[in-house]
Amino acid sequence: MPGPRTVRTIAAGAATALLLSGCAISSQSASTDEGTTLTFWSYYNGAQADWLAAQVDQFEADNPGVTIDIVKTVGDQQDQKLLASVATGSTPDLFINNIVVDYPTLVAGEVTADLTEYWEEYADATQYPEAAAWRTDGKVYNLLPFTNLIGLYYNADILAEVGIDGPPTTLDELTEDLAAVAADGRYKGLALSGAPTVEGAWLFAPQLLGVGVDYCTFEGAEVETAFARAETWAKAGSTPQATATWDQTDAWQQFATGEFAFGINGNWNLGNAGEADFEWGTAQYPAPVGGESIVYPGGEGFGIGSKSQHKDLAWSFIEQAVLSSDAGEAIFETAGSIPVRADVSELPVIQENLEVQPFVAAAHTAASWPNNENTASIQTALGKAISSVWSGQTSAAEASAAAIADIAAAIEDGGGTCS
Amino acid sequence: MSLALTDDEARPVEARSASAAPRSAGSGPDRPRADRPRPGALRRVAARTPIWFLVPAAGLLGGLAIYPLIVLVRMSLSDVGPTNIIGEWPAVGVDNFVAAFGDAELWAAIWRTLVVAAVLLVSNFVLGFAAASVLSAGGRVTEAVLALLVFVWALPPIVSGSTWKFLLDDSGPINTAIAALGLPTVSWLSSPDLALYSVAAIIAWAALPFSILVIRGGLLAVSPELIEAAALDGAGFWRTQVRIVLPLIRPTLGILAILTVLYAFKSFDFFYVTTQGGPGTTTTTLPVLSYQLAFNDFQMSEGATVALIAMLAVAIFAVPYVRAVRREEAGS
């Protein structure tokens, strides 16, 4: 049995270790005689996590002595933890982030390292569209090598039974089809996320983007029309009241039950759709009348931590395991994400996949996100407003007025810049 | 290992010291020895010892409670966002509080938090007292129920919240059962009129075991002679409980009331799991609003301001209760 002195020593050591460890998750890279370890904060799940693990294995095999330590994080909390890591000087070497929401915040918070030199010297940079490199003041801070977009899924069996010829191409046609499904009475209408979050906003925004209204020009009769359309669907029962609390996973699970005629969701569910026991198809997000189908692009940004001691090695990982053509092809086949790299997007495996084509087409016309440090508040304002309409909490007129006012206030509070 | 003391160990400390200490040459019994602390010094050391015992607790309290509270107050009086959370925090006085109190969403959040507190108080006191009264009798069934209560109480909110979200879904088991009975289904979590009460009921379910255990503890402390005297006077079970027992455990109930209100004002996890503050804003209580402002919108100062307002609201409820309980204890 250890003596009191030993116990005191152990206790003091444990307390010191506890104090020094500080963070809940590891972020420290390390170099020893046996090699170098890089930390990678990732919130990938399922197929995307499998892809990342495979890329890490390949990179470690190609680079003896280098270890990539994937630290599992929570997606909702990734930006908070990254901001905190700067304060403690312990940013991870590598990380992914929800680029469309977090990018301005992470750049402003000095989380991300400047990748400009790496990007300009990267031989295959020309394979990527300009939009793949996210810049602030001319400097590259985040890379978006794969994109996720939203589109319309339809249950072909239900459409056939109800007597609908094919998927709608406009929102008016969708409204008519939903009415036909409701009149038939056997099935439900549309499954989509309407949570009071950025997700709910992302799913609703295309109803305005197609007629030229984005966050920077968020006002006018088009806004009221879009909210009124949502109210019509909700009151007719075409969108269940629970839409107001569904995230995208919830919405997909509802469509996958086979009870819904339509679902609005992302290309990352193409793999899951293959397991459905009904005939299904995809189409672009229906366009507003007089407009075209335009959606906001989504996806994960890849970055290097500003405090990383191994930025060159971290860039090597990004170059070899993320930006390469093999990596692009692998993530499409594994997880359904759409590579934006030109030579990969032309591969037969993508070109000959009919279901993915609406999402590929959407990538060509995708809208630009607001350039404002308050982009999270801007999107959440729309999410809350449309959620209140899906649930019946407020009328379309009240919700559209609130969204217009709150979005304008958030833009102003974020410095006033937008486009 | 034996816990028995030897004869030498069993003797008083001073006696042992006297016999064990080697006498130096020439030292007499009446002369103070340099190798032994004097009795006065011993007393002073002994008197100071408890202060050192407090150091770890004081350090933990200062580091984990007081310092974050100071940061929270400072943040609420500054303009802090994602761009300067690491750098300087420009002071803005009480601007954040003026803006918060001018925002209708804050008042709506306060009202929703009070609704949750009311539901919890009713549940904890009515159901808690009834259940504790029944469970104050011993027996195997009581032991089994108490074990179950502790299990429910110890469940992580993320687990029990997710389970309730599944159960209360529009097409979940509860609605399936309701539909099977030929009744219309209920939008427990997605109806703007019902969602707040549904989540409050889930929180009440999670809080009930604690209140039962606390009230039961109070009931067991009531003198059996008083109960017997009441029975001899012809009082029934519930009459005895209401007229005799309840007044006797009022201090316990006072503390429970404070804890219940505190619980309502800090309940966040069940909202986070089940509704995320929706549909719309119908379940956005003070802690949810504070979280959304600070960690979704990165308006750190606004989030800190709402958190501080919630703390002040709790203090408004807690201080009179604490003083009343102290008065009562002093009187008894």
mmCIF file of C-alpha atoms in Angstrom, chain A residues 152-154 159 164 166-182 189-192 207 229 233 238-239 261-264 284-287 289 390:
data_model
loop_
_atom_site.group_PDB
_atom_site.id
_atom_site.type_symbol
_atom_site.label_atom_id
_atom_site.label_comp_id
_atom_site.label_asym_id
_atom_site.label_seq_id
_atom_site.Cartn_x
_atom_site.Cartn_y
_atom_site.Cartn_z
ATOM 1 C CA LEU A 152 -35.769 17.347 -54.975
ATOM 2 C CA TYR A 153 -36.184 13.636 -54.295
ATOM 3 C CA TYR A 154 -39.428 12.032 -55.426
ATOM 4 C CA LEU A 159 -46.384 9.785 -58.245
ATOM 5 C CA ILE A 164 -48.501 12.759 -61.513
ATOM 6 C CA GLY A 166 -43.092 13.452 -63.470
ATOM 7 C CA PRO A 167 -41.194 15.587 -61.011
ATOM 8 C CA PRO A 168 -42.102 19.286 -60.969
ATOM 9 C CA THR A 169 -39.695 21.838 -62.369
ATOM 10 C CA THR A 170 -41.324 24.918 -60.840
ATOM 11 C CA LEU A 171 -42.665 25.712 -57.397
ATOM 12 C CA ASP A 172 -46.135 26.250 -58.879
ATOM 13 C CA GLU A 173 -46.054 22.760 -60.338
ATOM 14 C CA LEU A 174 -44.901 21.430 -56.979
ATOM 15 C CA THR A 175 -47.835 23.186 -55.292
ATOM 16 C CA GLU A 176 -50.227 21.542 -57.759
ATOM 17 C CA ASP A 177 -48.629 18.135 -57.219
ATOM 18 C CA LEU A 178 -48.847 18.515 -53.441
ATOM 19 C CA ALA A 179 -52.516 19.367 -53.783
ATOM 20 C CA ALA A 180 -53.017 16.243 -55.886
ATOM 21 C CA VAL A 181 -51.292 14.100 -53.248
ATOM 22 C CA ALA A 182 -53.417 15.663 -50.500
ATOM 23 C CA GLY A 189 -46.684 15.597 -49.336
ATOM 24 C CA LEU A 190 -43.234 17.052 -48.745
ATOM 25 C CA ALA A 191 -40.527 16.193 -46.210
ATOM 26 C CA LEU A 192 -37.961 18.931 -45.605
ATOM 27 C CA GLN A 207 -37.466 29.777 -53.196
ATOM 28 C CA ARG A 229 -46.433 29.732 -50.404
ATOM 29 C CA TRP A 233 -48.412 24.185 -47.966
ATOM 30 C CA SER A 238 -48.672 19.079 -47.353
ATOM 31 C CA THR A 239 -45.846 19.819 -44.931
ATOM 32 C CA ALA A 261 -44.286 11.911 -52.328
ATOM 33 C CA PHE A 262 -41.442 14.439 -52.237
ATOM 34 C CA GLY A 263 -38.430 15.260 -50.136
ATOM 35 C CA ILE A 264 -35.978 18.135 -50.339
ATOM 36 C CA GLN A 284 -33.300 20.115 -59.309
ATOM 37 C CA TYR A 285 -34.924 22.278 -56.630
ATOM 38 C CA PRO A 286 -38.108 23.543 -58.352
ATOM 39 C CA ALA A 287 -37.627 27.063 -59.676
ATOM 40 C CA VAL A 289 -42.085 31.165 -61.502
ATOM 41 C CA TRP A 390 -44.202 25.722 -40.884
#
